[in-house]
Amino acid sequence: MEAFVTSPRLLLFLAMLLSVLHWAPVSEARDIHSFLNENFLNSSKSQNAKKWAVLVAGSKGFTNYRHQADVCHAYQILKAGGLQDENIIVFMYDDIANNPENRKPGVILNRINGPNVYPGVPKVDQDYTGDQATKANFYCVLLGMSRGVTGGSGKVLDSGPDDHVFIYYADHGSPGRLTMPDGDSVYASEFVNALKIKHQSNAYSQMVIYVEACESGSIFDGLLPEDLNVYATTSANPTESSYSCYHDPGLNAFLGDSYSVSWMEDSEARDPSTETLDEQYEAVKKRTGDKAKFGSTSHVMQYGTKKLGSCAVGDFIGSRSPKTKNYSPRNSSTRSHFIPQRDVELYLLHQKLVASVASEVCGEGR
């Protein structure tokens, strides 16, 4: 480092730069300063930034299998990208892997014939599972209030002014509202106010939020300011359902949600160190809502500080070599069984009824 600082070429460059700034008109000098800040100073901050993540599965029960599967898969992506457990905070009820209805005990899948995404994910007495996955703990974690959390690991989002934060929330929703496993509600206005407090506290540099829920656009639409350095995308606009996918007949469960598996499979197929947030947004938007081919599905939306879209995905979720080649924005394995989230429970009950009737008929036939 010392040799670099005392380099004659660097000193000459700095001398010329100071001369230009001294003699340039004020407006031009400001332009030069902005250029340096965006291309050099911010780049240096990005290299020193610590990556943090908060993952939330806001439901419980086997019929909601997909939300915890989504969060477990996201955890595996973050770990593969280099994030440490001390910087990943997980909220999930943790009643799926060993549920009596799970015909594959200890296993959680996020796609048909996919890998087990459960290993390594914080379990009981780690992070926030069971009755500790509450709205109160979520806000304490978000705001870095370690004294306020009840139970769990006690980890909070202790991020600093140079750090990058990624929040992923998979859940049920309704206009202006998300839920937690205990049934308590996270309301749009209070969530955005918490983000404003986090920003005023200078507790992060840049933040990305992905939300999977029905009417998820209503969490940010007209509420999230553009100057918080928060880039958000949602699975649906403010007035529509999001969609579940990957129905596994053997488990009689939907293993994932269309928007969620889209951004995660995209992250595994592309190089996060070069793919930008905007490029991922466009790919996920295309895969999730191709109405011409797949009928009425949801519309992926974008909110907040949209200029952050030029940042690399890997600046927030870490970087890894792509696992999948020849990624298609809509591969064939996701084309069947797209069900609005609000209709999933009814669909699964119908499948159980069909299986029960078939079993009785086959029994009588013997």
mmCIF file of N, CA and C in Angstrom, residues 47-145:
data_model
loop_
_atom_site.group_PDB
_atom_site.id
_atom_site.type_symbol
_atom_site.label_atom_id
_atom_site.label_comp_id
_atom_site.label_asym_id
_atom_site.label_seq_id
_atom_site.Cartn_x
_atom_site.Cartn_y
_atom_site.Cartn_z
ATOM 1 N N GLN A 47 -16.123 -2.095 -1.692
ATOM 2 C CA GLN A 47 -15.164 -3.148 -1.404
ATOM 3 C C GLN A 47 -15.049 -3.403 0.094
ATOM 4 N N ASN A 48 -15.249 -2.340 0.899
ATOM 5 C CA ASN A 48 -15.140 -2.478 2.343
ATOM 6 C C ASN A 48 -16.471 -2.848 2.991
ATOM 7 N N ALA A 49 -17.540 -2.882 2.214
ATOM 8 C CA ALA A 49 -18.871 -3.110 2.768
ATOM 9 C C ALA A 49 -19.020 -4.534 3.285
ATOM 10 N N LYS A 50 -19.682 -4.646 4.407
ATOM 11 C CA LYS A 50 -20.064 -5.948 4.930
ATOM 12 C C LYS A 50 -21.475 -6.242 4.431
ATOM 13 N N LYS A 51 -21.725 -7.485 4.069
ATOM 14 C CA LYS A 51 -23.046 -7.871 3.565
ATOM 15 C C LYS A 51 -23.868 -8.488 4.688
ATOM 16 N N TRP A 52 -25.107 -8.004 4.808
ATOM 17 C CA TRP A 52 -26.049 -8.501 5.808
ATOM 18 C C TRP A 52 -27.324 -8.974 5.112
ATOM 19 N N ALA A 53 -28.025 -9.910 5.737
ATOM 20 C CA ALA A 53 -29.285 -10.371 5.161
ATOM 21 C C ALA A 53 -30.271 -10.732 6.259
ATOM 22 N N VAL A 54 -31.536 -10.403 6.009
ATOM 23 C CA VAL A 54 -32.642 -10.816 6.876
ATOM 24 C C VAL A 54 -33.636 -11.577 6.002
ATOM 25 N N LEU A 55 -33.912 -12.826 6.368
ATOM 26 C CA LEU A 55 -34.806 -13.690 5.604
ATOM 27 C C LEU A 55 -36.028 -14.009 6.460
ATOM 28 N N VAL A 56 -37.223 -13.788 5.908
ATOM 29 C CA VAL A 56 -38.448 -13.957 6.687
ATOM 30 C C VAL A 56 -39.447 -14.842 5.946
ATOM 31 N N ALA A 57 -39.839 -15.944 6.577
ATOM 32 C CA ALA A 57 -40.981 -16.741 6.117
ATOM 33 C C ALA A 57 -42.121 -16.413 7.066
ATOM 34 N N GLY A 58 -43.130 -15.730 6.570
ATOM 35 C CA GLY A 58 -44.146 -15.174 7.451
ATOM 36 C C GLY A 58 -45.334 -16.061 7.732
ATOM 37 N N SER A 59 -45.241 -17.343 7.402
ATOM 38 C CA SER A 59 -46.385 -18.240 7.599
ATOM 39 C C SER A 59 -45.946 -19.481 8.371
ATOM 40 N N LYS A 60 -46.911 -20.342 8.640
ATOM 41 C CA LYS A 60 -46.620 -21.645 9.248
ATOM 42 C C LYS A 60 -47.645 -22.646 8.731
ATOM 43 N N GLY A 61 -47.421 -23.914 9.010
ATOM 44 C CA GLY A 61 -48.339 -24.949 8.550
ATOM 45 C C GLY A 61 -47.890 -25.570 7.244
ATOM 46 N N PHE A 62 -48.198 -26.867 7.064
ATOM 47 C CA PHE A 62 -47.694 -27.601 5.909
ATOM 48 C C PHE A 62 -48.275 -27.092 4.596
ATOM 49 N N THR A 63 -49.488 -26.553 4.618
ATOM 50 C CA THR A 63 -50.058 -26.020 3.374
ATOM 51 C C THR A 63 -49.265 -24.813 2.872
ATOM 52 N N ASN A 64 -48.501 -24.181 3.769
ATOM 53 C CA ASN A 64 -47.652 -23.040 3.399
ATOM 54 C C ASN A 64 -46.191 -23.457 3.217
ATOM 55 N N TYR A 65 -45.979 -24.715 2.931
ATOM 56 C CA TYR A 65 -44.635 -25.302 2.743
ATOM 57 C C TYR A 65 -43.712 -24.367 1.979
ATOM 58 N N ARG A 66 -44.225 -23.777 0.898
ATOM 59 C CA ARG A 66 -43.406 -23.036 -0.058
ATOM 60 C C ARG A 66 -42.669 -21.852 0.552
ATOM 61 N N HIS A 67 -43.258 -21.168 1.523
ATOM 62 C CA HIS A 67 -42.616 -19.971 2.074
ATOM 63 C C HIS A 67 -41.321 -20.315 2.806
ATOM 64 N N GLN A 68 -41.367 -21.353 3.641
ATOM 65 C CA GLN A 68 -40.150 -21.762 4.337
ATOM 66 C C GLN A 68 -39.151 -22.379 3.359
ATOM 67 N N ALA A 69 -39.657 -23.061 2.335
ATOM 68 C CA ALA A 69 -38.756 -23.611 1.313
ATOM 69 C C ALA A 69 -38.042 -22.481 0.571
ATOM 70 N N ASP A 70 -38.781 -21.419 0.246
ATOM 71 C CA ASP A 70 -38.172 -20.258 -0.407
ATOM 72 C C ASP A 70 -37.063 -19.669 0.452
ATOM 73 N N VAL A 71 -37.334 -19.486 1.741
ATOM 74 C CA VAL A 71 -36.365 -18.870 2.642
ATOM 75 C C VAL A 71 -35.142 -19.770 2.836
ATOM 76 N N CYS A 72 -35.365 -21.075 2.962
ATOM 77 C CA CYS A 72 -34.227 -21.996 3.108
ATOM 78 C C CYS A 72 -33.337 -21.969 1.869
ATOM 79 N N HIS A 73 -33.968 -21.915 0.692
ATOM 80 C CA HIS A 73 -33.194 -21.830 -0.554
ATOM 81 C C HIS A 73 -32.404 -20.533 -0.600
ATOM 82 N N ALA A 74 -33.033 -19.431 -0.204
ATOM 83 C CA ALA A 74 -32.328 -18.146 -0.188
ATOM 84 C C ALA A 74 -31.120 -18.210 0.744
ATOM 85 N N TYR A 75 -31.285 -18.872 1.889
ATOM 86 C CA TYR A 75 -30.167 -19.034 2.825
ATOM 87 C C TYR A 75 -28.997 -19.755 2.162
ATOM 88 N N GLN A 76 -29.282 -20.818 1.419
ATOM 89 C CA GLN A 76 -28.211 -21.573 0.762
ATOM 90 C C GLN A 76 -27.484 -20.718 -0.272
ATOM 91 N N ILE A 77 -28.219 -19.865 -0.975
ATOM 92 C CA ILE A 77 -27.600 -18.978 -1.970
ATOM 93 C C ILE A 77 -26.674 -17.980 -1.289
ATOM 94 N N LEU A 78 -27.118 -17.414 -0.175
ATOM 95 C CA LEU A 78 -26.296 -16.444 0.552
ATOM 96 C C LEU A 78 -25.031 -17.099 1.104
ATOM 97 N N LYS A 79 -25.176 -18.302 1.655
ATOM 98 C CA LYS A 79 -24.008 -19.008 2.182
ATOM 99 C C LYS A 79 -23.016 -19.332 1.070
ATOM 100 N N ALA A 80 -23.539 -19.796 -0.063
ATOM 101 C CA ALA A 80 -22.666 -20.106 -1.200
ATOM 102 C C ALA A 80 -21.987 -18.847 -1.725
ATOM 103 N N GLY A 81 -22.641 -17.705 -1.539
ATOM 104 C CA GLY A 81 -22.076 -16.435 -1.996
ATOM 105 C C GLY A 81 -21.058 -15.844 -1.048
ATOM 106 N N GLY A 82 -20.843 -16.487 0.088
ATOM 107 C CA GLY A 82 -19.787 -16.034 0.993
ATOM 108 C C GLY A 82 -20.260 -15.319 2.240
ATOM 109 N N LEU A 83 -21.567 -15.124 2.409
ATOM 110 C CA LEU A 83 -22.041 -14.480 3.632
ATOM 111 C C LEU A 83 -21.870 -15.416 4.823
ATOM 112 N N GLN A 84 -21.542 -14.835 5.956
ATOM 113 C CA GLN A 84 -21.334 -15.611 7.173
ATOM 114 C C GLN A 84 -22.639 -15.707 7.965
ATOM 115 N N ASP A 85 -22.768 -16.779 8.755
ATOM 116 C CA ASP A 85 -23.977 -16.954 9.557
ATOM 117 C C ASP A 85 -24.208 -15.782 10.502
ATOM 118 N N GLU A 86 -23.149 -15.173 10.962
ATOM 119 C CA GLU A 86 -23.303 -14.047 11.889
ATOM 120 C C GLU A 86 -23.959 -12.846 11.219
ATOM 121 N N ASN A 87 -23.984 -12.856 9.872
ATOM 122 C CA ASN A 87 -24.580 -11.750 9.134
ATOM 123 C C ASN A 87 -25.862 -12.136 8.407
ATOM 124 N N ILE A 88 -26.354 -13.366 8.642
ATOM 125 C CA ILE A 88 -27.630 -13.816 8.070
ATOM 126 C C ILE A 88 -28.590 -14.086 9.221
ATOM 127 N N ILE A 89 -29.740 -13.438 9.195
ATOM 128 C CA ILE A 89 -30.721 -13.581 10.266
ATOM 129 C C ILE A 89 -31.995 -14.160 9.670
ATOM 130 N N VAL A 90 -32.431 -15.306 10.213
ATOM 131 C CA VAL A 90 -33.555 -16.045 9.641
ATOM 132 C C VAL A 90 -34.753 -16.040 10.585
ATOM 133 N N PHE A 91 -35.914 -15.727 10.015
ATOM 134 C CA PHE A 91 -37.191 -15.862 10.715
ATOM 135 C C PHE A 91 -38.000 -16.945 10.000
ATOM 136 N N MET A 92 -38.306 -18.035 10.678
ATOM 137 C CA MET A 92 -39.235 -19.024 10.131
ATOM 138 C C MET A 92 -39.739 -19.910 11.261
ATOM 139 N N TYR A 93 -40.961 -20.388 11.111
ATOM 140 C CA TYR A 93 -41.580 -21.143 12.188
ATOM 141 C C TYR A 93 -40.929 -22.504 12.381
ATOM 142 N N ASP A 94 -40.355 -23.039 11.326
ATOM 143 C CA ASP A 94 -39.630 -24.314 11.354
ATOM 144 C C ASP A 94 -40.530 -25.489 11.752
ATOM 145 N N ASP A 95 -41.681 -25.587 11.086
ATOM 146 C CA ASP A 95 -42.590 -26.705 11.351
ATOM 147 C C ASP A 95 -42.866 -27.525 10.089
ATOM 148 N N ILE A 96 -41.968 -27.455 9.118
ATOM 149 C CA ILE A 96 -42.177 -28.134 7.836
ATOM 150 C C ILE A 96 -41.305 -29.383 7.696
ATOM 151 N N ALA A 97 -40.009 -29.233 7.976
ATOM 152 C CA ALA A 97 -39.067 -30.326 7.712
ATOM 153 C C ALA A 97 -39.461 -31.615 8.422
ATOM 154 N N ASN A 98 -39.910 -31.510 9.650
ATOM 155 C CA ASN A 98 -40.255 -32.702 10.423
ATOM 156 C C ASN A 98 -41.749 -32.768 10.726
ATOM 157 N N ASN A 99 -42.530 -32.163 9.867
ATOM 158 C CA ASN A 99 -43.971 -32.211 9.998
ATOM 159 C C ASN A 99 -44.493 -33.626 9.710
ATOM 160 N N PRO A 100 -45.502 -34.100 10.431
ATOM 161 C CA PRO A 100 -46.052 -35.447 10.172
ATOM 162 C C PRO A 100 -46.516 -35.638 8.729
ATOM 163 N N GLU A 101 -46.904 -34.556 8.059
ATOM 164 C CA GLU A 101 -47.346 -34.666 6.674
ATOM 165 C C GLU A 101 -46.187 -34.746 5.683
ATOM 166 N N ASN A 102 -44.986 -34.474 6.152
ATOM 167 C CA ASN A 102 -43.831 -34.503 5.258
ATOM 168 C C ASN A 102 -43.359 -35.946 5.064
ATOM 169 N N ARG A 103 -43.534 -36.462 3.872
ATOM 170 C CA ARG A 103 -43.128 -37.839 3.591
ATOM 171 C C ARG A 103 -41.625 -37.993 3.417
ATOM 172 N N LYS A 104 -40.921 -36.868 3.488
ATOM 173 C CA LYS A 104 -39.453 -36.883 3.424
ATOM 174 C C LYS A 104 -38.926 -36.162 4.661
ATOM 175 N N PRO A 105 -38.954 -36.797 5.821
ATOM 176 C CA PRO A 105 -38.566 -36.136 7.073
ATOM 177 C C PRO A 105 -37.168 -35.537 7.007
ATOM 178 N N GLY A 106 -37.064 -34.325 7.520
ATOM 179 C CA GLY A 106 -35.772 -33.644 7.545
ATOM 180 C C GLY A 106 -35.384 -33.024 6.223
ATOM 181 N N VAL A 107 -36.280 -33.078 5.252
ATOM 182 C CA VAL A 107 -35.976 -32.570 3.908
ATOM 183 C C VAL A 107 -36.964 -31.472 3.532
ATOM 184 N N ILE A 108 -36.445 -30.389 2.969
ATOM 185 C CA ILE A 108 -37.271 -29.337 2.379
ATOM 186 C C ILE A 108 -36.766 -29.094 0.967
ATOM 187 N N LEU A 109 -37.681 -29.162 0.007
ATOM 188 C CA LEU A 109 -37.340 -28.954 -1.399
ATOM 189 C C LEU A 109 -37.936 -27.638 -1.884
ATOM 190 N N ASN A 110 -37.266 -26.992 -2.836
ATOM 191 C CA ASN A 110 -37.800 -25.755 -3.408
ATOM 192 C C ASN A 110 -38.099 -25.910 -4.894
ATOM 193 N N ARG A 111 -37.876 -27.109 -5.422
ATOM 194 C CA ARG A 111 -38.301 -27.449 -6.777
ATOM 195 C C ARG A 111 -38.369 -28.969 -6.890
ATOM 196 N N ILE A 112 -39.088 -29.429 -7.886
ATOM 197 C CA ILE A 112 -39.262 -30.867 -8.075
ATOM 198 C C ILE A 112 -37.901 -31.531 -8.287
ATOM 199 N N ASN A 113 -37.639 -32.586 -7.526
ATOM 200 C CA ASN A 113 -36.372 -33.328 -7.611
ATOM 201 C C ASN A 113 -35.159 -32.442 -7.345
ATOM 202 N N GLY A 114 -35.361 -31.355 -6.629
ATOM 203 C CA GLY A 114 -34.261 -30.452 -6.305
ATOM 204 C C GLY A 114 -33.499 -30.913 -5.073
ATOM 205 N N PRO A 115 -32.462 -30.173 -4.702
ATOM 206 C CA PRO A 115 -31.672 -30.536 -3.523
ATOM 207 C C PRO A 115 -32.400 -30.179 -2.233
ATOM 208 N N ASN A 116 -32.000 -30.807 -1.159
ATOM 209 C CA ASN A 116 -32.517 -30.484 0.166
ATOM 210 C C ASN A 116 -31.941 -29.133 0.600
ATOM 211 N N VAL A 117 -32.802 -28.134 0.795
ATOM 212 C CA VAL A 117 -32.313 -26.783 1.135
ATOM 213 C C VAL A 117 -32.371 -26.517 2.639
ATOM 214 N N TYR A 118 -32.705 -27.537 3.425
ATOM 215 C CA TYR A 118 -32.859 -27.359 4.875
ATOM 216 C C TYR A 118 -31.544 -27.403 5.660
ATOM 217 N N PRO A 119 -30.566 -28.233 5.283
ATOM 218 C CA PRO A 119 -29.347 -28.339 6.095
ATOM 219 C C PRO A 119 -28.657 -26.990 6.308
ATOM 220 N N GLY A 120 -28.245 -26.788 7.548
ATOM 221 C CA GLY A 120 -27.485 -25.580 7.870
ATOM 222 C C GLY A 120 -28.326 -24.390 8.272
ATOM 223 N N VAL A 121 -29.592 -24.385 7.863
ATOM 224 C CA VAL A 121 -30.457 -23.257 8.208
ATOM 225 C C VAL A 121 -30.657 -23.250 9.723
ATOM 226 N N PRO A 122 -30.561 -22.079 10.360
ATOM 227 C CA PRO A 122 -30.716 -22.024 11.819
ATOM 228 C C PRO A 122 -31.991 -22.703 12.298
ATOM 229 N N LYS A 123 -31.838 -23.566 13.310
ATOM 230 C CA LYS A 123 -32.955 -24.336 13.832
ATOM 231 C C LYS A 123 -33.422 -23.746 15.167
ATOM 232 N N VAL A 124 -34.100 -24.578 15.969
ATOM 233 C CA VAL A 124 -34.616 -24.139 17.260
ATOM 234 C C VAL A 124 -33.479 -23.571 18.115
ATOM 235 N N ASP A 125 -33.774 -22.466 18.808
ATOM 236 C CA ASP A 125 -32.832 -21.752 19.675
ATOM 237 C C ASP A 125 -31.732 -21.045 18.889
ATOM 238 N N GLN A 126 -31.866 -20.997 17.581
ATOM 239 C CA GLN A 126 -30.961 -20.206 16.763
ATOM 240 C C GLN A 126 -31.813 -19.245 15.946
ATOM 241 N N ASP A 127 -31.346 -18.044 15.801
ATOM 242 C CA ASP A 127 -32.113 -17.007 15.123
ATOM 243 C C ASP A 127 -33.536 -16.973 15.680
ATOM 244 N N TYR A 128 -34.568 -16.927 14.819
ATOM 245 C CA TYR A 128 -35.920 -16.698 15.354
ATOM 246 C C TYR A 128 -36.891 -17.692 14.730
ATOM 247 N N THR A 129 -37.163 -18.781 15.468
ATOM 248 C CA THR A 129 -38.047 -19.840 15.002
ATOM 249 C C THR A 129 -39.213 -19.981 15.974
ATOM 250 N N GLY A 130 -40.230 -20.743 15.557
ATOM 251 C CA GLY A 130 -41.366 -20.979 16.430
ATOM 252 C C GLY A 130 -42.004 -19.681 16.904
ATOM 253 N N ASP A 131 -42.285 -19.614 18.186
ATOM 254 C CA ASP A 131 -42.959 -18.456 18.764
ATOM 255 C C ASP A 131 -42.061 -17.225 18.843
ATOM 256 N N GLN A 132 -40.786 -17.384 18.485
ATOM 257 C CA GLN A 132 -39.875 -16.233 18.493
ATOM 258 C C GLN A 132 -39.874 -15.489 17.154
ATOM 259 N N ALA A 133 -40.544 -16.069 16.136
ATOM 260 C CA ALA A 133 -40.630 -15.419 14.822
ATOM 261 C C ALA A 133 -41.793 -14.431 14.846
ATOM 262 N N THR A 134 -41.588 -13.324 15.555
ATOM 263 C CA THR A 134 -42.653 -12.358 15.793
ATOM 264 C C THR A 134 -42.375 -11.023 15.110
ATOM 265 N N LYS A 135 -43.425 -10.241 14.990
ATOM 266 C CA LYS A 135 -43.320 -8.891 14.450
ATOM 267 C C LYS A 135 -42.393 -8.033 15.321
ATOM 268 N N ALA A 136 -42.538 -8.133 16.647
ATOM 269 C CA ALA A 136 -41.712 -7.329 17.546
ATOM 270 C C ALA A 136 -40.234 -7.646 17.354
ATOM 271 N N ASN A 137 -39.906 -8.938 17.278
ATOM 272 C CA ASN A 137 -38.507 -9.319 17.064
ATOM 273 C C ASN A 137 -38.016 -8.865 15.694
ATOM 274 N N PHE A 138 -38.889 -8.933 14.694
ATOM 275 C CA PHE A 138 -38.502 -8.499 13.350
ATOM 276 C C PHE A 138 -38.082 -7.035 13.350
ATOM 277 N N TYR A 139 -38.864 -6.184 13.981
ATOM 278 C CA TYR A 139 -38.521 -4.762 14.006
ATOM 279 C C TYR A 139 -37.289 -4.485 14.861
ATOM 280 N N CYS A 140 -37.133 -5.214 15.953
ATOM 281 C CA CYS A 140 -35.925 -5.051 16.767
ATOM 282 C C CYS A 140 -34.684 -5.460 15.977
ATOM 283 N N VAL A 141 -34.794 -6.549 15.240
ATOM 284 C CA VAL A 141 -33.678 -7.000 14.405
ATOM 285 C C VAL A 141 -33.373 -5.963 13.327
ATOM 286 N N LEU A 142 -34.416 -5.496 12.643
ATOM 287 C CA LEU A 142 -34.234 -4.529 11.565
ATOM 288 C C LEU A 142 -33.549 -3.260 12.061
ATOM 289 N N LEU A 143 -33.921 -2.789 13.235
ATOM 290 C CA LEU A 143 -33.397 -1.531 13.763
ATOM 291 C C LEU A 143 -32.145 -1.715 14.629
ATOM 292 N N GLY A 144 -31.666 -2.945 14.725
ATOM 293 C CA GLY A 144 -30.435 -3.185 15.470
ATOM 294 C C GLY A 144 -30.592 -3.079 16.977
ATOM 295 N N MET A 145 -31.787 -3.330 17.488
ATOM 296 C CA MET A 145 -32.081 -3.167 18.917
ATOM 297 C C MET A 145 -31.941 -4.509 19.631
#
